[in-house]
Tab-separated table of C-alpha atoms in Angstrom:
chain	number	residue	atom	x	y	z
A	1	ASP	CA	115.207	91.365	89.488
A	2	ALA	CA	117.214	94.276	90.965
A	3	GLN	CA	120.413	93.516	92.944
A	4	VAL	CA	123.071	94.988	94.686
A	5	VAL	CA	126.460	93.391	94.872
A	6	GLN	CA	129.303	94.278	96.928
A	7	SER	CA	132.993	93.509	96.497
A	8	GLY	CA	136.183	94.951	98.154
A	9	GLY	CA	136.916	94.659	101.872
A	10	GLY	CA	139.746	92.612	103.514
A	11	TRP	CA	142.546	93.678	105.856
A	12	VAL	CA	144.343	96.459	106.424
A	13	GLN	CA	146.325	98.077	108.779
A	14	PRO	CA	145.779	101.248	110.715
A	15	GLY	CA	146.045	104.299	108.912
A	16	GLY	CA	145.558	102.426	105.533
A	17	SER	CA	143.009	102.913	102.986
A	18	LEU	CA	140.489	100.600	101.359
A	19	ARG	CA	138.045	101.041	98.664
A	20	LEU	CA	134.207	99.012	98.805
A	21	SER	CA	132.148	99.058	95.752
A	22	CYS	CA	128.594	98.457	95.431
A	23	ALA	CA	127.400	97.079	91.887
A	24	ALA	CA	123.536	97.405	90.451
A	25	SER	CA	122.301	94.163	88.848
A	26	GLY	CA	119.282	94.940	86.688
A	27	PHE	CA	119.334	98.616	87.060
A	28	THR	CA	121.369	101.995	87.166
A	29	PHE	CA	121.963	103.921	90.062
A	30	THR	CA	121.024	107.264	88.524
A	31	ASP	CA	117.600	107.566	90.325
A	32	TYR	CA	118.105	106.310	93.683
A	33	TYR	CA	119.861	107.155	96.806
A	34	VAL	CA	122.519	104.769	97.934
A	35	ASP	CA	123.327	104.420	101.619
A	36	TRP	CA	126.422	102.756	103.280
A	37	VAL	CA	125.756	101.042	106.962
A	38	ARG	CA	128.201	99.129	108.667
A	39	GLN	CA	128.289	96.494	111.989
A	40	ALA	CA	131.107	96.212	114.232
A	41	PRO	CA	131.448	92.749	115.773
A	42	GLY	CA	129.014	92.204	118.235
A	43	LYS	CA	127.531	95.806	117.526
A	44	GLY	CA	124.146	97.003	115.935
A	45	LEU	CA	123.970	98.984	112.665
A	46	GLU	CA	125.623	102.225	112.085
A	47	TRP	CA	124.873	104.496	109.294
A	48	ILE	CA	127.785	105.975	107.683
A	49	GLY	CA	126.713	107.825	104.537
A	50	ARG	CA	124.235	108.405	101.807
A	51	THR	CA	124.694	109.557	97.901
A	52	ARG	CA	121.206	111.442	96.731
A	53	ASN	CA	119.982	110.700	93.178
A	54	LYS	CA	120.608	112.573	90.341
A	55	ALA	CA	117.381	114.689	90.782
A	56	ASN	CA	118.789	115.745	93.831
A	57	TYR	CA	122.353	116.205	92.388
A	58	TYR	CA	123.987	113.269	93.916
A	59	THR	CA	124.424	115.010	97.280
A	60	MET	CA	126.131	113.566	99.950
A	61	GLU	CA	125.982	113.596	103.640
A	62	TYR	CA	128.365	111.497	106.107
A	63	ALA	CA	128.122	110.633	109.929
A	64	ALA	CA	130.555	112.457	112.176
A	65	SER	CA	132.292	109.398	113.046
A	66	VAL	CA	133.428	108.815	109.443
A	67	LYS	CA	133.357	112.489	107.848
A	68	GLY	CA	136.916	113.787	106.416
A	69	ARG	CA	138.079	110.275	106.107
A	70	PHE	CA	135.298	108.375	104.153
A	71	SER	CA	133.946	109.848	100.814
A	72	ILE	CA	131.464	108.092	98.638
A	73	SER	CA	131.264	108.408	94.858
A	74	ARG	CA	129.560	107.039	91.642
A	75	ASP	CA	131.069	105.867	88.359
A	76	ASP	CA	130.350	107.461	85.189
A	77	SER	CA	128.379	104.338	83.808
A	78	ARG	CA	126.008	104.886	87.074
A	79	THR	CA	126.346	101.192	87.837
A	80	SER	CA	128.614	101.116	90.631
A	81	VAL	CA	128.608	103.161	94.057
A	82	TYR	CA	131.926	103.275	95.720
A	83	LEU	CA	133.267	103.844	99.435
A	84	GLN	CA	136.599	105.107	99.971
A	85	MET	CA	137.918	104.599	103.245
A	86	ASN	CA	141.164	106.179	104.272
A	87	SER	CA	143.004	106.780	107.821
A	88	LEU	CA	141.137	103.681	108.813
A	89	LYS	CA	141.394	102.946	112.597
A	90	THR	CA	140.877	99.761	114.234
A	91	GLU	CA	137.397	100.784	115.451
A	92	ASP	CA	136.185	100.810	111.642
A	93	THR	CA	136.289	96.719	111.780
A	94	ALA	CA	133.279	95.776	110.412
A	95	VAL	CA	130.853	94.266	108.028
A	96	TYR	CA	129.967	97.006	105.740
A	97	PHE	CA	126.694	97.204	103.744
A	98	CYS	CA	125.450	99.239	100.896
A	99	SER	CA	121.712	99.705	100.176
A	100	ARG	CA	119.756	101.100	97.471
A	101	SER	CA	116.422	103.282	98.061
A	102	PRO	CA	113.257	101.638	96.657
A	103	LYS	CA	111.215	103.618	94.021
A	104	TYR	CA	108.632	104.398	96.706
A	105	ASP	CA	110.619	106.119	99.396
A	106	ASP	CA	114.169	107.762	98.771
A	107	ASN	CA	114.542	107.490	102.420
A	108	ALA	CA	114.352	103.841	103.272
A	109	LEU	CA	116.987	101.146	102.758
A	110	GLY	CA	115.275	98.461	100.354
A	111	PHE	CA	118.034	96.935	98.702
A	112	TRP	CA	120.834	95.549	100.452
A	113	GLY	CA	124.196	94.200	99.067
A	114	GLN	CA	125.786	90.924	100.871
A	115	GLY	CA	127.906	92.826	102.989
A	116	THR	CA	131.782	92.857	103.225
A	117	LEU	CA	134.175	92.744	106.060
A	118	VAL	CA	136.708	95.190	106.487
A	119	THR	CA	139.029	94.404	109.122
A	120	VAL	CA	141.620	97.077	110.443
A	121	SER	CA	144.559	95.241	112.381
A	122	SER	CA	148.248	95.549	112.586
B	1	GLN	CA	125.220	105.674	122.068
B	2	SER	CA	122.336	105.515	120.128
B	3	VAL	CA	119.413	108.498	120.191
B	4	LEU	CA	116.914	106.139	119.277
B	5	THR	CA	115.900	103.721	122.203
B	6	GLN	CA	115.076	100.086	122.031
B	7	PRO	CA	114.863	97.488	124.591
B	8	PRO	CA	117.788	95.178	124.288
B	9	SER	CA	115.768	91.975	124.270
B	10	ALA	CA	112.122	90.681	123.520
B	11	SER	CA	110.789	87.271	123.622
B	12	GLY	CA	107.154	85.375	122.898
B	13	THR	CA	106.089	81.637	122.335
B	14	PRO	CA	105.182	80.705	118.857
B	15	GLY	CA	101.479	82.260	117.843
B	16	GLN	CA	101.784	85.281	120.331
B	17	THR	CA	102.226	88.919	119.601
B	18	VAL	CA	105.483	90.721	120.747
B	19	THR	CA	105.877	94.520	120.782
B	20	ILE	CA	109.368	96.125	120.539
B	21	SER	CA	109.147	100.220	121.322
B	22	CYS	CA	111.581	103.026	119.770
B	23	SER	CA	112.041	106.172	121.547
B	24	GLY	CA	113.759	109.048	120.001
B	25	SER	CA	113.073	112.976	120.000
B	26	SER	CA	111.570	115.947	118.201
B	27	SER	CA	114.519	116.136	116.261
B	28	ASN	CA	113.909	112.422	114.594
B	29	ILE	CA	110.784	110.422	115.270
B	30	GLY	CA	108.940	113.364	116.396
B	31	SER	CA	109.234	115.173	112.959
B	32	THR	CA	110.703	112.510	110.294
B	33	TYR	CA	109.625	109.176	109.407
B	34	VAL	CA	110.331	105.952	111.232
B	35	TYR	CA	111.625	102.547	109.565
B	36	TRP	CA	111.944	99.182	110.589
B	37	TYR	CA	114.535	96.907	109.858
B	38	GLN	CA	114.699	92.682	110.333
B	39	HIS	CA	118.413	91.502	110.337
B	40	LEU	CA	118.140	87.776	110.705
B	41	PRO	CA	121.700	85.755	111.328
B	42	GLY	CA	123.818	85.746	108.309
B	43	THR	CA	121.674	87.898	106.096
B	44	ALA	CA	121.729	91.450	104.825
B	45	PRO	CA	119.252	93.431	107.052
B	46	ARG	CA	115.434	93.506	105.110
B	47	LEU	CA	113.236	96.625	105.300
B	48	LEU	CA	110.433	95.919	106.991
B	49	ILE	CA	108.171	98.931	107.790
B	50	TYR	CA	108.764	102.286	105.980
B	51	ARG	CA	106.977	105.400	106.771
B	52	ASN	CA	105.879	104.762	109.995
B	53	ASN	CA	103.723	102.079	109.332
B	54	GLN	CA	103.820	100.852	105.704
B	55	ARG	CA	104.794	97.726	104.773
B	56	PRO	CA	106.777	96.908	101.310
B	57	SER	CA	105.446	94.355	99.263
B	58	GLY	CA	106.849	90.644	100.309
B	59	VAL	CA	106.456	91.472	104.027
B	60	PRO	CA	103.430	89.690	105.940
B	61	ASP	CA	100.644	91.595	107.708
B	62	ARG	CA	101.831	89.887	110.874
B	63	PHE	CA	104.601	92.996	111.160
B	64	SER	CA	102.791	96.215	111.706
B	65	ALA	CA	104.162	99.198	113.113
B	66	SER	CA	102.751	102.816	114.475
B	67	ARG	CA	104.334	106.300	115.676
B	68	SER	CA	103.153	108.490	118.272
B	69	GLY	CA	105.156	111.705	118.951
B	70	ALA	CA	108.358	110.846	119.496
B	71	SER	CA	108.017	107.155	120.275
B	72	ALA	CA	107.011	104.625	117.682
B	73	SER	CA	106.592	100.523	118.092
B	74	LEU	CA	106.722	97.636	115.592
B	75	ALA	CA	104.081	94.566	116.488
B	76	VAL	CA	104.794	91.132	115.486
B	77	SER	CA	101.760	88.984	115.562
B	78	GLY	CA	101.527	85.001	115.214
B	79	LEU	CA	105.062	84.713	116.333
B	80	ARG	CA	107.112	82.431	113.850
B	81	SER	CA	110.415	80.719	114.878
B	82	GLU	CA	111.799	82.445	111.510
B	83	ASP	CA	111.290	85.688	113.379
B	84	GLU	CA	114.365	85.191	115.538
B	85	GLY	CA	116.768	87.748	114.905
B	86	ASP	CA	117.497	91.653	115.907
B	87	TYR	CA	114.962	94.170	114.769
B	88	TYR	CA	116.284	98.167	114.424
B	89	CYS	CA	114.193	101.104	114.051
B	90	ALA	CA	115.650	104.090	112.202
B	91	ALA	CA	114.669	107.656	111.437
B	92	TRP	CA	116.782	111.003	110.238
B	93	ASP	CA	117.792	113.474	112.816
B	94	GLU	CA	117.183	116.665	111.856
B	95	ASP	CA	119.816	118.200	114.246
B	96	LEU	CA	122.512	115.695	113.305
B	97	GLY	CA	121.957	115.928	109.732
B	98	GLY	CA	122.076	112.030	109.484
B	99	ARG	CA	120.492	108.516	109.774
B	100	LEU	CA	120.150	107.184	113.425
B	101	PHE	CA	119.354	103.319	114.028
B	102	GLY	CA	118.243	102.046	117.299
B	103	ALA	CA	120.629	99.882	119.129
B	104	GLY	CA	118.473	97.074	118.030
B	105	THR	CA	116.223	94.665	119.893
B	106	LYS	CA	116.974	90.952	119.802
B	107	LEU	CA	113.736	89.027	119.321
B	108	THR	CA	113.696	85.004	121.088
B	109	VAL	CA	110.890	82.686	120.080
B	110	LEU	CA	110.775	80.598	123.112
């Protein structure tokens, strides 16, 4: 069965950096879009960005709130996607989810990771 | 502030039908697909509806959705206690060039 497993996260001071990982189990990310979504404490879901699949040249798009600070990348083995977060602010504190598209719709968020908590605080 | 507007809460008794609305604009719901996600406490979000009204395999047919113009709605029929949680509509926004989520609707089963 296809699964998405997340790792990384933790506590970081404002201005610091952190990298989150999203690993594929039972498939490779080559043919799928991968999105990052976060949920701040007591708030709703917020889209952060996505990387398209190989057929769409792995192009990336980001929300205005993180553009220039966060970046998404993939590894050569096509089994992991990363979210590099720089210049972190206290308002970036949230549970971060990665999600893979299902085969039937590139724009759906079909397979979600378990989420990982990022706390930005001094 | 979300550009997709949902009511903050909805409720019903077991067996009832509850409808959650999602209002957008011509740059999102009016021109792109609508998606619905269920987020139960302590779990990862789950895709309930894709492409306005399609259910992924495994989603009960108690969940249905529709879109009309720049608005959409999700109906949950035969309400069950395990349906309690947060429900989000989502759509791509052509002007923003990004995915939007509604602020979410907290569904309570009385």
